[in-house]
């Protein structure tokens, strides 16, 4: 039996549905999904296996013009997505007209590899708007195949995946067939806690936060986890903890429930909050948290 395997990298502006799409393909919640922009900070691989194929999907941060070191590092993850792709997915949403970085847009239109342009959130449009948008993107990215989809509703997602299988080359698998991602357990613990912070805190707070899991002990029936939430200022620490610790407790309870589903075991989760001044602009700290590698 012939076997196909390839790398499929997903890029686009913030909040267009890239993480929702990858999670729909993989069937597991690997990437953060919230209504806030810039939720994905790393390049996250999700692996979909079949008897005769392996698709290695890469979810990247939304394309922005960097304002500080962390965002510059996030854009480095996007740049790397052009280097090893067998298929490039450029994701846009209804009403969108352009990519926020012209240089990235030129890379897409000049791409020598297949480009699938996915017009997402079509459940929020009517037929006339959809036809107008398809024409606009056909003119802007003539080298792309266009698929109108709804990643959230699952519309046309299977058709896109089947087209990916058509396009990837014949190759042995790159990863073991039972592997779902390239990230370790601690990464998903950190991301799950960070997702809850994105959901429950406003303004700058979620973007000033990084999570570091310092302890992970797996026993037969329970996993014991100790994670530290890093903030940049003392005032942010107080907001994260909340009155009598109620805000932090809510984050812990919700994260624990999700992690118990993810690991299929009882979870004991301890959360602490520490001030790590200006970590987003500190190269050494960014490297520690997995950026600038």
Backbone as CSV, one residue per row, in Angstrom:
resi,resn,N_x,N_y,N_z,CA_x,CA_y,CA_z,C_x,C_y,C_z
1,UNK,0.845,-1.199,0.000,0.000,0.000,0.000,0.887,1.259,0.000
2,UNK,0.586,2.190,-0.889,1.325,3.451,-0.911,0.977,4.276,0.325
3,UNK,1.985,4.950,0.888,1.772,5.773,2.079,2.153,7.219,1.779
4,UNK,1.294,8.149,2.216,1.544,9.574,1.991,1.750,10.263,3.336
5,UNK,2.619,11.259,3.346,2.842,12.034,4.571,3.342,13.417,4.183
6,UNK,2.884,14.422,4.930,3.309,15.773,4.602,2.973,16.771,5.683
7,UNK,3.608,17.934,5.572,3.422,19.033,6.513,2.469,20.071,5.915
8,UNK,1.437,20.407,6.684,0.417,21.367,6.245,0.384,22.504,7.259
9,UNK,0.769,23.694,6.827,0.917,24.819,7.747,-0.192,25.843,7.547
10,UNK,-0.797,26.253,8.654,-1.963,27.135,8.634,-1.540,28.535,9.068
11,UNK,-1.766,29.534,8.198,-1.439,30.915,8.551,-2.628,31.816,8.266
12,UNK,-2.589,33.024,8.819,-3.665,33.990,8.616,-3.632,35.060,9.692
13,UNK,-4.521,36.025,9.580,-4.625,37.083,10.582,-5.097,36.512,11.915
14,UNK,-4.945,37.261,13.012,-5.445,36.781,14.305,-6.955,36.535,14.279
15,UNK,-7.358,35.476,14.973,-8.784,35.247,15.266,-9.636,34.909,14.046
16,UNK,-9.035,34.317,13.007,-9.835,33.937,11.830,-10.326,32.485,11.908
17,UNK,-9.858,31.736,12.941,-10.335,30.363,13.105,-9.293,29.297,12.844
18,UNK,-8.006,29.659,12.829,-6.939,28.686,12.545,-6.925,27.550,13.569
19,UNK,-7.012,27.911,14.843,-6.972,26.891,15.899,-8.209,26.001,15.858
20,UNK,-9.367,26.609,15.578,-10.610,25.836,15.466,-10.489,24.807,14.349
21,UNK,-9.904,25.210,13.235,-9.730,24.298,12.098,-8.807,23.143,12.467
22,UNK,-7.653,23.446,13.067,-6.729,22.370,13.387,-7.343,21.393,14.385
23,UNK,-8.011,21.921,15.384,-8.663,21.044,16.353,-9.732,20.175,15.695
24,UNK,-10.430,20.748,14.695,-11.450,19.968,13.962,-10.796,18.835,13.171
25,UNK,-9.649,19.105,12.560,-8.924,18.072,11.817,-8.431,16.963,12.746
26,UNK,-7.830,17.363,13.870,-7.179,16.407,14.766,-8.191,15.660,15.624
27,UNK,-9.311,16.321,15.953,-10.314,15.705,16.823,-9.986,15.846,18.284
28,UNK,-8.986,16.664,18.608,-8.601,16.935,19.987,-8.375,18.428,20.133
29,UNK,-8.557,18.918,21.367,-8.342,20.340,21.624,-6.861,20.565,21.921
30,UNK,-6.105,20.918,20.894,-4.676,21.158,21.051,-4.357,22.646,21.143
31,UNK,-5.098,23.473,20.428,-4.824,24.906,20.391,-5.894,25.681,21.135
32,UNK,-5.483,26.768,21.750,-6.417,27.642,22.466,-7.427,28.241,21.492
33,UNK,-8.690,28.242,21.894,-9.744,28.888,21.109,-10.496,29.840,22.027
34,UNK,-10.361,31.135,21.800,-11.171,32.130,22.517,-11.540,33.226,21.523
35,UNK,-12.390,34.151,21.966,-12.804,35.258,21.097,-11.746,36.352,21.037
36,UNK,-10.704,36.249,21.858,-9.645,37.265,21.875,-8.596,36.952,20.818
37,UNK,-8.020,38.006,20.237,-6.966,37.836,19.243,-5.648,37.451,19.918
38,UNK,-4.716,36.942,19.101,-3.352,36.606,19.552,-3.337,35.556,20.661
39,UNK,-4.243,34.587,20.599,-4.261,33.577,21.656,-3.193,32.504,21.442
40,UNK,-2.903,32.177,20.182,-1.850,31.200,19.906,-0.508,31.924,19.867
41,UNK,0.434,31.477,20.711,1.743,32.125,20.772,2.836,31.278,20.150
42,UNK,2.654,29.973,20.131,3.669,29.056,19.629,3.199,28.443,18.308
43,UNK,4.100,27.722,17.683,3.730,26.903,16.537,3.420,25.513,17.071
44,UNK,2.195,25.074,16.936,1.733,23.831,17.558,1.425,22.801,16.471
45,UNK,2.028,21.625,16.597,1.761,20.567,15.630,0.644,19.653,16.113
46,UNK,-0.276,19.353,15.191,-1.292,18.343,15.426,-1.159,17.281,14.345
47,UNK,-1.164,16.017,14.729,-0.868,14.932,13.798,-2.115,14.079,13.575
48,UNK,-2.491,13.913,12.313,-3.653,13.086,11.957,-3.149,11.867,11.193
49,UNK,-3.463,10.684,11.718,-2.961,9.444,11.141,-4.077,8.598,10.537
50,UNK,-3.779,7.995,9.420,-4.631,6.964,8.836,-3.756,5.788,8.456
51,UNK,-4.355,4.714,7.961,-3.564,3.538,7.574,-2.532,3.871,6.503
52,UNK,-2.908,4.760,5.570,-2.019,5.059,4.452,-1.639,6.537,4.360
53,UNK,-1.785,7.271,5.461,-1.368,8.681,5.430,-1.027,9.185,6.829
54,UNK,-0.237,10.256,6.851,0.005,11.036,8.064,0.082,12.508,7.671
55,UNK,-0.838,13.298,8.233,-0.858,14.734,7.984,-0.365,15.432,9.247
56,UNK,0.700,16.207,9.103,1.262,16.957,10.230,0.857,18.415,10.065
57,UNK,-0.120,18.819,10.878,-0.683,20.166,10.791,0.047,21.108,11.737
58,UNK,0.218,22.338,11.301,0.899,23.328,12.126,0.017,24.557,12.268
59,UNK,-0.386,24.838,13.514,-1.164,26.036,13.820,-0.188,27.116,14.269
60,UNK,-0.241,28.282,13.630,0.715,29.353,13.930,0.004,30.566,14.524
61,UNK,0.760,31.443,15.202,0.153,32.684,15.709,-0.411,33.530,14.570
62,UNK,-1.442,34.311,14.895,-2.005,35.231,13.906,-0.986,36.284,13.511
63,UNK,-1.000,36.666,12.234,0.001,37.601,11.708,-0.293,39.019,12.176
64,UNK,0.697,39.625,12.823,0.578,40.986,13.350,1.879,41.737,13.080
65,UNK,1.862,43.058,13.279,3.101,43.836,13.269,3.603,43.890,14.709
66,UNK,4.762,43.289,15.001,5.202,43.140,16.395,5.413,44.473,17.103
67,UNK,4.971,44.537,18.376,5.141,45.737,19.199,6.191,45.520,20.289
68,UNK,6.523,44.250,20.580,7.546,43.965,21.587,8.165,42.606,21.280
69,UNK,9.173,42.219,22.057,9.975,41.029,21.741,9.147,39.750,21.628
70,UNK,8.175,39.568,22.529,7.355,38.357,22.471,6.658,38.249,21.121
71,UNK,6.060,39.347,20.655,5.348,39.315,19.374,6.312,39.084,18.207
72,UNK,7.532,39.619,18.297,8.529,39.374,17.247,8.868,37.887,17.181
73,UNK,8.974,37.267,18.357,9.247,35.829,18.408,8.079,35.031,17.825
74,UNK,6.845,35.469,18.128,5.667,34.807,17.573,5.692,34.845,16.042
75,UNK,6.116,35.983,15.457,6.169,36.096,14.004,7.286,35.230,13.405
76,UNK,8.320,34.931,14.193,9.348,34.001,13.722,8.759,32.608,13.510
77,UNK,7.800,32.216,14.380,7.124,30.930,14.199,6.353,30.915,12.867
78,UNK,5.755,32.062,12.515,4.998,32.139,11.254,5.956,32.030,10.071
79,UNK,7.094,32.745,10.146,8.071,32.685,9.052,8.533,31.259,8.808
80,UNK,8.738,30.509,9.896,9.216,29.131,9.748,8.179,28.245,9.063
81,UNK,6.903,28.653,9.123,5.833,27.855,8.518,5.949,27.806,6.997
82,UNK,6.641,28.796,6.406,6.814,28.790,4.949,7.934,27.850,4.518
83,UNK,8.797,27.478,5.462,10.036,26.792,5.091,9.877,25.286,4.912
84,UNK,8.922,24.674,5.616,8.856,23.209,5.565,7.488,22.685,5.152
85,UNK,6.661,23.531,4.537,5.301,23.106,4.190,5.265,22.350,2.861
86,UNK,4.442,21.305,2.820,4.095,20.655,1.561,2.810,21.263,1.000
87,UNK,1.957,21.744,1.916,0.724,22.446,1.551,0.587,23.639,2.509
88,UNK,0.224,24.779,1.962,0.021,25.973,2.786,-1.466,26.299,2.830
89,UNK,-2.008,26.429,4.040,-3.392,26.882,4.198,-3.369,28.339,4.604
90,UNK,-3.963,29.166,3.778,-4.115,30.590,4.100,-5.576,30.794,4.474
91,UNK,-5.801,31.142,5.723,-7.165,31.222,6.244,-7.601,32.677,6.389
92,UNK,-8.759,32.984,5.829,-9.347,34.323,5.960,-10.792,34.147,6.423
93,UNK,-11.406,35.245,6.819,-12.810,35.163,7.209,-13.636,36.110,6.355
94,UNK,-14.935,35.870,6.332,-15.866,36.708,5.569,-15.679,38.175,5.971
95,UNK,-15.542,39.042,4.970,-15.385,40.476,5.224,-13.943,40.935,5.263
96,UNK,-13.019,39.993,5.317,-11.598,40.352,5.382,-11.099,40.707,3.983
97,UNK,-10.198,41.684,3.918,-9.715,42.150,2.616,-8.231,41.900,2.386
98,UNK,-7.429,41.837,3.472,-5.981,41.774,3.272,-5.299,41.139,4.479
99,UNK,-4.043,40.736,4.278,-3.209,40.259,5.369,-2.540,41.464,6.002
100,UNK,-2.309,41.418,7.311,-1.788,42.592,8.008,-0.308,42.844,7.750
101,UNK,0.358,41.928,7.081,1.768,42.101,6.744,1.943,41.833,5.252
102,UNK,2.345,42.867,4.498,2.432,42.771,3.040,3.486,41.761,2.588
103,UNK,4.585,41.666,3.355,5.653,40.738,2.984,5.169,39.295,3.047
104,UNK,4.388,38.962,4.092,3.822,37.620,4.203,2.869,37.363,3.034
105,UNK,2.078,38.378,2.670,1.110,38.218,1.589,1.827,37.901,0.273
106,UNK,2.947,38.579,0.023,3.717,38.310,-1.196,4.273,36.884,-1.193
107,UNK,4.670,36.404,-0.006,5.159,35.024,0.085,4.077,34.023,-0.304
108,UNK,2.834,34.335,0.083,1.713,33.443,-0.246,1.446,33.457,-1.745
109,UNK,1.360,34.652,-2.327,1.017,34.758,-3.756,2.138,34.261,-4.664
110,UNK,3.373,34.231,-4.137,4.503,33.729,-4.925,4.889,32.290,-4.557
111,UNK,4.065,31.654,-3.753,4.392,30.321,-3.243,4.492,29.300,-4.378
112,UNK,5.531,28.459,-4.285,5.716,27.387,-5.274,5.011,26.099,-4.827
113,UNK,4.520,26.071,-3.595,3.791,24.890,-3.103,2.290,25.161,-3.194
114,UNK,1.455,24.117,-3.159,0.006,24.329,-3.249,-0.519,25.199,-2.103
115,UNK,-1.405,26.113,-2.440,-2.037,26.996,-1.453,-3.540,26.747,-1.466
116,UNK,-4.088,26.425,-0.292,-5.535,26.327,-0.137,-5.993,27.555,0.649
117,UNK,-6.810,28.387,0.018,-7.349,29.569,0.695,-8.718,29.206,1.251
118,UNK,-8.825,29.203,2.561,-10.077,28.827,3.212,-10.806,30.081,3.668
119,UNK,-11.977,30.286,3.115,-12.816,31.434,3.460,-13.743,31.000,4.593
120,UNK,-13.384,31.348,5.809,-14.040,30.818,7.001,-15.198,31.698,7.469
121,UNK,-16.017,31.119,8.329,-17.163,31.771,8.976,-18.242,32.154,7.966
122,UNK,-18.425,31.280,6.953,-19.435,31.594,5.936,-20.854,31.485,6.494
123,UNK,-20.985,30.866,7.696,-22.298,30.817,8.341,-22.764,32.205,8.759
124,UNK,-21.842,33.193,8.716,-22.200,34.574,9.078,-22.442,35.441,7.849
125,UNK,-22.570,34.807,6.662,-22.750,35.579,5.426,-23.958,35.085,4.645
126,UNK,-24.318,35.823,3.602,-25.352,35.354,2.674,-24.692,34.998,1.346
127,UNK,-25.458,34.462,0.437,-24.910,33.960,-0.830,-24.246,35.057,-1.652
128,UNK,-24.869,36.241,-1.690,-24.317,37.341,-2.492,-22.952,37.770,-1.953
129,UNK,-22.846,37.901,-0.627,-21.569,38.307,-0.031,-20.510,37.226,-0.246
130,UNK,-20.920,35.970,-0.135,-19.986,34.868,-0.327,-19.423,34.872,-1.749
131,UNK,-20.284,35.052,-2.732,-19.828,35.068,-4.131,-18.878,36.240,-4.381
132,UNK,-19.198,37.389,-3.792,-18.334,38.580,-3.949,-16.963,38.339,-3.320
133,UNK,-16.964,37.696,-2.143,-15.704,37.415,-1.445,-14.851,36.405,-2.214
134,UNK,-15.472,35.383,-2.771,-14.736,34.389,-3.551,-14.063,35.057,-4.750
135,UNK,-14.791,35.935,-5.429,-14.227,36.646,-6.582,-13.044,37.529,-6.170
136,UNK,-13.194,38.214,-5.034,-12.124,39.091,-4.533,-10.849,38.303,-4.268
137,UNK,-10.997,37.165,-3.594,-9.814,36.389,-3.232,-9.232,35.643,-4.430
138,UNK,-10.063,35.278,-5.397,-9.533,34.677,-6.620,-8.632,35.668,-7.358
139,UNK,-9.023,36.939,-7.310,-8.220,37.983,-7.952,-6.943,38.276,-7.159
140,UNK,-7.050,38.262,-5.833,-5.907,38.620,-4.980,-4.868,37.502,-4.867
141,UNK,-5.363,36.254,-4.850,-4.451,35.106,-4.706,-4.766,34.097,-5.805
142,UNK,-4.363,34.405,-7.051,-4.751,33.552,-8.180,-4.135,32.158,-8.141
143,UNK,-3.078,31.969,-7.334,-2.427,30.656,-7.257,-3.093,29.722,-6.246
144,UNK,-4.181,30.187,-5.600,-4.806,29.385,-4.534,-6.084,28.698,-4.999
145,UNK,-6.342,27.522,-4.427,-7.655,26.892,-4.517,-8.503,27.438,-3.368
146,UNK,-9.726,27.863,-3.644,-10.563,28.488,-2.620,-11.650,27.528,-2.144
147,UNK,-11.758,27.406,-0.829,-12.797,26.584,-0.211,-13.576,27.442,0.789
148,UNK,-14.847,27.716,0.561,-15.669,28.339,1.613,-15.928,27.298,2.699
149,UNK,-15.684,27.660,3.971,-15.870,26.697,5.057,-16.479,27.365,6.292
150,UNK,-16.940,26.548,7.202,-17.220,26.975,8.576,-16.514,25.968,9.481
151,UNK,-15.352,26.363,10.011,-14.580,25.454,10.866,-15.365,25.095,12.119
152,UNK,-16.114,26.056,12.639,-16.877,25.825,13.862,-18.020,24.847,13.632
153,UNK,-18.703,24.986,12.499,-19.847,24.119,12.187,-19.439,22.839,11.454
154,UNK,-18.186,22.775,11.012,-17.705,21.585,10.309,-18.039,21.561,8.832
155,UNK,-18.575,22.657,8.289,-18.972,22.686,6.885,-17.737,22.716,5.978
156,UNK,-17.638,21.759,5.082,-16.580,21.632,4.077,-15.218,21.244,4.668
157,UNK,-15.151,20.984,5.969,-13.871,20.645,6.603,-13.350,19.311,6.076
158,UNK,-14.236,18.329,5.940,-13.819,17.020,5.440,-13.324,17.125,4.000
159,UNK,-13.984,17.952,3.196,-13.590,18.125,1.798,-12.182,18.735,1.704
160,UNK,-11.901,19.702,2.584,-10.569,20.307,2.608,-9.523,19.256,2.993
161,UNK,-9.849,18.443,3.992,-8.893,17.426,4.436,-8.625,16.406,3.323
162,UNK,-9.663,16.022,2.607,-9.484,15.081,1.490,-8.571,15.681,0.416
163,UNK,-8.711,16.984,0.190,-7.847,17.653,-0.805,-6.398,17.680,-0.322
164,UNK,-6.209,17.856,0.979,-4.862,17.816,1.552,-4.216,16.464,1.289
165,UNK,-4.983,15.389,1.508,-4.469,14.030,1.260,-4.029,13.887,-0.206
166,UNK,-4.833,14.476,-1.113,-4.468,14.437,-2.537,-3.122,15.107,-2.793
167,UNK,-2.857,16.202,-2.081,-1.714,17.065,-2.396,-0.406,16.653,-1.729
168,UNK,-0.462,15.982,-0.583,0.787,15.650,0.103,1.522,14.530,-0.640
169,UNK,2.853,14.493,-0.542,3.633,13.523,-1.326,3.624,12.120,-0.727
170,UNK,4.037,11.157,-1.527,4.285,9.818,-1.008,5.498,9.868,-0.100
171,UNK,5.339,9.306,1.108,6.420,9.365,2.090,6.071,8.460,3.256
172,UNK,7.087,7.907,3.936,6.793,7.225,5.198,6.374,8.240,6.258
173,UNK,5.794,7.773,7.350,5.363,8.661,8.435,6.571,9.335,9.083
174,UNK,6.379,10.572,9.521,7.435,11.318,10.196,7.422,11.071,11.711
175,UNK,6.264,10.703,12.233,6.094,10.502,13.672,5.441,9.145,13.909
176,UNK,5.593,8.582,15.125,4.875,7.344,15.440,3.378,7.506,15.214
177,UNK,2.724,6.449,14.766,1.321,6.539,14.368,0.364,6.789,15.532
178,UNK,0.820,6.579,16.763,-0.061,6.849,17.900,0.191,8.228,18.508
179,UNK,1.037,9.034,17.849,1.370,10.356,18.394,0.412,11.410,17.860
180,UNK,-0.043,12.284,18.766,-1.043,13.300,18.435,-0.427,14.671,18.196
181,UNK,0.714,14.937,18.828,1.348,16.249,18.744,2.824,16.110,19.084
182,UNK,3.596,17.188,18.837,5.022,17.178,19.187,5.283,17.839,20.535
183,UNK,4.227,18.324,21.177,4.402,19.062,22.429,4.295,18.128,23.641
184,UNK,5.054,18.406,24.726,4.966,17.593,25.940,3.724,17.926,26.763
185,UNK,3.440,17.077,27.764,2.246,17.278,28.601,2.223,18.659,29.249
186,UNK,3.363,19.105,29.727,3.407,20.390,30.444,2.964,21.548,29.564
187,UNK,3.259,21.454,28.264,2.847,22.520,27.346,1.326,22.672,27.348
188,UNK,0.602,21.550,27.320,-0.862,21.619,27.266,-1.465,22.043,28.601
189,UNK,-0.788,21.720,29.685,-1.219,22.230,30.986,-1.103,23.755,30.993
190,UNK,0.046,24.258,30.566,0.263,25.705,30.524,-0.775,26.398,29.639
191,UNK,-1.006,25.828,28.457,-1.946,26.437,27.515,-3.380,26.402,28.045
192,UNK,-3.733,25.322,28.737,-5.093,25.223,29.282,-5.327,26.286,30.352
193,UNK,-4.359,26.468,31.217,-4.482,27.503,32.264,-4.525,28.887,31.620
194,UNK,-3.682,29.098,30.620,-3.651,30.404,29.948,-4.974,30.683,29.229
195,UNK,-5.590,29.649,28.689,-6.895,29.816,28.045,-7.937,30.332,29.034
196,UNK,-7.938,29.779,30.249,-8.909,30.222,31.260,-8.678,31.679,31.649
197,UNK,-7.417,32.090,31.657,-7.095,33.492,31.963,-7.585,34.401,30.834
198,UNK,-7.410,33.957,29.602,-7.918,34.722,28.457,-9.436,34.870,28.519
199,UNK,-10.106,33.847,29.008,-11.573,33.867,29.066,-12.104,34.798,30.155
200,UNK,-11.388,34.902,31.278,-11.979,35.548,32.461,-11.381,36.900,32.839
201,UNK,-10.292,37.295,32.202,-9.677,38.586,32.546,-9.668,39.496,31.329
202,UNK,-9.707,40.802,31.568,-9.870,41.772,30.485,-8.590,42.565,30.250
203,UNK,-8.660,43.388,29.194,-7.611,44.347,28.836,-6.259,43.656,28.684
204,UNK,-5.228,44.209,29.312,-3.860,43.748,29.095,-3.524,42.475,29.864
205,UNK,-4.287,42.175,30.898,-3.926,41.077,31.811,-3.588,39.772,31.075
206,UNK,-4.443,39.241,30.189,-4.130,37.944,29.563,-2.834,37.965,28.756
207,UNK,-2.506,39.117,28.174,-1.331,39.201,27.309,-0.042,39.394,28.107
208,UNK,-0.170,39.749,29.381,0.995,39.906,30.256,1.295,38.627,31.024
209,UNK,0.575,37.556,30.711,0.663,36.312,31.484,1.419,35.225,30.719
210,UNK,2.250,34.493,31.427,2.826,33.245,30.937,2.679,32.216,32.051
211,UNK,2.507,30.950,31.688,2.323,29.887,32.683,3.496,28.909,32.580
212,UNK,4.009,28.508,33.724,5.128,27.575,33.788,4.776,26.445,34.759
213,UNK,4.687,25.224,34.248,4.397,24.065,35.112,5.712,23.541,35.677
214,UNK,5.865,23.690,36.983,7.122,23.346,37.642,7.161,21.886,38.098
215,UNK,5.994,21.318,38.375,5.958,19.927,38.838,4.840,19.164,38.126
216,UNK,5.148,17.943,37.726,4.182,17.052,37.073,4.512,15.630,37.518
217,UNK,3.723,15.128,38.457,3.941,13.782,38.978,2.729,12.918,38.649
218,UNK,2.943,11.869,37.845,1.842,10.987,37.454,1.887,9.714,38.292
219,UNK,0.811,9.486,39.052,0.654,8.267,39.822,-0.392,7.386,39.130
220,UNK,-0.701,6.242,39.713,-1.602,5.298,39.043,-2.982,5.896,38.790
221,UNK,-3.525,6.630,39.791,-4.893,7.128,39.672,-5.001,8.647,39.653
222,UNK,-3.895,9.352,39.825,-3.953,10.812,39.936,-2.671,11.431,39.378
223,UNK,-2.821,12.623,38.814,-1.662,13.413,38.384,-1.596,14.657,39.259
224,UNK,-0.438,14.894,39.852,-0.250,16.062,40.715,0.553,17.111,39.965
225,UNK,-0.044,18.302,39.866,0.539,19.373,39.044,0.705,20.638,39.883
226,UNK,1.856,21.281,39.728,2.096,22.584,40.356,2.507,23.557,39.263
227,UNK,1.686,24.584,39.035,1.946,25.552,37.965,2.017,26.970,38.525
228,UNK,2.886,27.767,37.905,3.067,29.161,38.315,2.585,30.070,37.192
229,UNK,1.729,31.025,37.537,1.270,32.046,36.590,2.179,33.257,36.750
230,UNK,2.902,33.600,35.686,3.807,34.750,35.703,3.085,35.991,35.194
231,UNK,3.243,37.105,35.912,2.732,38.398,35.455,3.883,39.401,35.490
232,UNK,3.651,40.585,34.930,4.733,41.564,34.836,4.756,42.561,35.992
233,UNK,3.612,42.761,36.677,3.556,43.778,37.733,2.761,43.279,38.935
234,UNK,3.020,43.882,40.092,2.327,43.516,41.327,0.817,43.728,41.205
235,UNK,0.404,44.805,40.521,-1.030,45.082,40.372,-1.723,43.961,39.591
236,UNK,-1.012,43.419,38.602,-1.573,42.309,37.818,-1.705,41.056,38.683
237,UNK,-0.762,40.849,39.568,-0.819,39.698,40.480,-2.086,39.754,41.322
238,UNK,-2.392,40.948,41.848,-3.600,41.111,42.656,-4.865,40.834,41.871
239,UNK,-4.888,41.266,40.609,-6.072,41.048,39.761,-6.246,39.561,39.457
240,UNK,-5.141,38.871,39.160,-5.216,37.432,38.861,-5.758,36.660,40.063
241,UNK,-5.271,37.011,41.270,-5.704,36.293,42.476,-7.146,36.631,42.828
242,UNK,-7.508,37.930,42.748,-8.876,38.355,43.048,-9.150,38.420,44.541
243,UNK,-10.340,38.900,44.879,-10.733,39.066,46.280,-10.781,37.710,46.994
244,UNK,-9.966,37.580,48.013,-9.876,36.341,48.801,-9.553,35.105,47.938
245,UNK,-8.874,35.357,46.811,-8.434,34.251,45.956,-9.493,33.656,45.057
246,UNK,-10.672,34.320,44.973,-11.788,33.717,44.217,-11.512,33.614,42.722
247,UNK,-10.843,34.627,42.147,-10.594,34.618,40.704,-9.619,33.496,40.336
248,UNK,-8.558,33.355,41.123,-7.574,32.302,40.866,-8.201,30.920,41.062
249,UNK,-9.063,30.801,42.043,-9.720,29.516,42.300,-10.586,29.103,41.114
250,UNK,-11.293,30.069,40.505,-12.121,29.762,39.337,-11.266,29.239,38.181
251,UNK,-10.123,29.880,37.951,-9.204,29.418,36.903,-8.773,27.986,37.188
252,UNK,-8.403,27.718,38.443,-7.945,26.385,38.822,-8.992,25.311,38.656
253,UNK,-10.223,25.611,39.069,-11.316,24.633,38.975,-11.612,24.291,37.512
254,UNK,-11.701,25.329,36.659,-12.020,25.093,35.247,-10.885,24.360,34.529
255,UNK,-9.643,24.755,34.832,-8.496,24.090,34.207,-8.429,22.627,34.635
256,UNK,-8.673,22.357,35.911,-8.613,20.979,36.415,-9.625,20.092,35.691
257,UNK,-10.856,20.597,35.495,-11.893,19.817,34.809,-11.466,19.477,33.378
258,UNK,-10.906,20.459,32.665,-10.450,20.223,31.291,-9.291,19.233,31.255
259,UNK,-8.367,19.389,32.187,-7.200,18.515,32.202,-7.571,17.075,32.557
260,UNK,-8.580,16.902,33.394,-9.037,15.546,33.709,-9.600,14.863,32.464
261,UNK,-10.295,15.634,31.603,-10.785,15.076,30.327,-9.609,14.748,29.406
262,UNK,-8.635,15.648,29.358,-7.490,15.512,28.447,-6.640,14.298,28.807
263,UNK,-6.356,14.129,30.114,-5.479,13.041,30.557,-6.241,11.772,30.949
264,UNK,-7.566,11.880,31.166,-8.354,10.727,31.566,-8.027,10.238,32.960
265,UNK,-7.603,11.150,33.829,-7.242,10.816,35.208,-7.659,11.955,36.129
266,UNK,-7.740,11.632,37.415,-7.979,12.679,38.410,-6.761,13.601,38.461
267,UNK,-7.029,14.907,38.604,-5.958,15.903,38.632,-5.978,16.651,39.966
268,UNK,-4.813,16.780,40.561,-4.645,17.688,41.703,-3.793,18.848,41.198
269,UNK,-4.382,20.051,41.132,-3.721,21.211,40.534,-3.506,22.308,41.566
270,UNK,-2.259,22.705,41.738,-1.920,23.844,42.595,-1.464,24.991,41.702
271,UNK,-2.045,26.187,41.929,-1.682,27.372,41.156,-1.086,28.435,42.062
272,UNK,-0.018,29.054,41.577,0.624,30.165,42.281,0.821,31.310,41.299
273,UNK,0.933,32.522,41.816,1.147,33.697,40.963,2.444,34.386,41.391
274,UNK,3.310,34.663,40.417,4.576,35.350,40.689,4.752,36.521,39.730
275,UNK,5.476,37.551,40.198,5.811,38.692,39.342,7.154,38.415,38.669
276,UNK,7.178,38.518,37.347,8.402,38.363,36.556,8.475,39.601,35.659
277,UNK,9.115,40.640,36.140,9.026,41.975,35.522,9.473,41.978,34.060
278,UNK,8.594,42.545,33.225,8.889,42.790,31.805,9.388,41.541,31.065
279,UNK,8.823,40.375,31.408,9.294,39.139,30.780,9.079,39.143,29.267
280,UNK,8.068,39.877,28.785,7.765,39.867,27.346,8.836,40.550,26.508
281,UNK,9.696,41.353,27.159,10.758,42.063,26.442,12.139,41.552,26.825
282,UNK,12.201,40.436,27.541,13.462,39.905,28.045,13.831,38.642,27.258
283,UNK,14.891,38.738,26.459,15.280,37.615,25.591,15.530,36.334,26.380
284,UNK,16.168,36.453,27.529,16.486,35.267,28.327,15.214,34.583,28.824
285,UNK,14.251,35.411,29.300,12.984,34.856,29.786,12.184,34.239,28.635
286,UNK,12.186,34.892,27.482,11.445,34.353,26.334,11.992,32.995,25.917
287,UNK,13.316,32.858,25.954,13.930,31.579,25.609,13.513,30.503,26.627
288,UNK,13.459,30.900,27.880,13.051,29.964,28.938,11.646,29.436,28.680
289,UNK,10.742,30.301,28.167,9.360,29.899,27.946,9.124,29.291,26.557
290,UNK,10.213,29.023,25.829,10.067,28.316,24.548,9.984,29.200,23.335
291,UNK,10.249,30.502,23.491,10.309,31.419,22.360,11.780,31.623,21.988
292,UNK,12.015,32.138,20.785,13.382,32.457,20.354,14.309,31.239,20.376
293,UNK,13.754,30.045,20.178,14.626,28.865,20.164,15.266,28.703,18.796
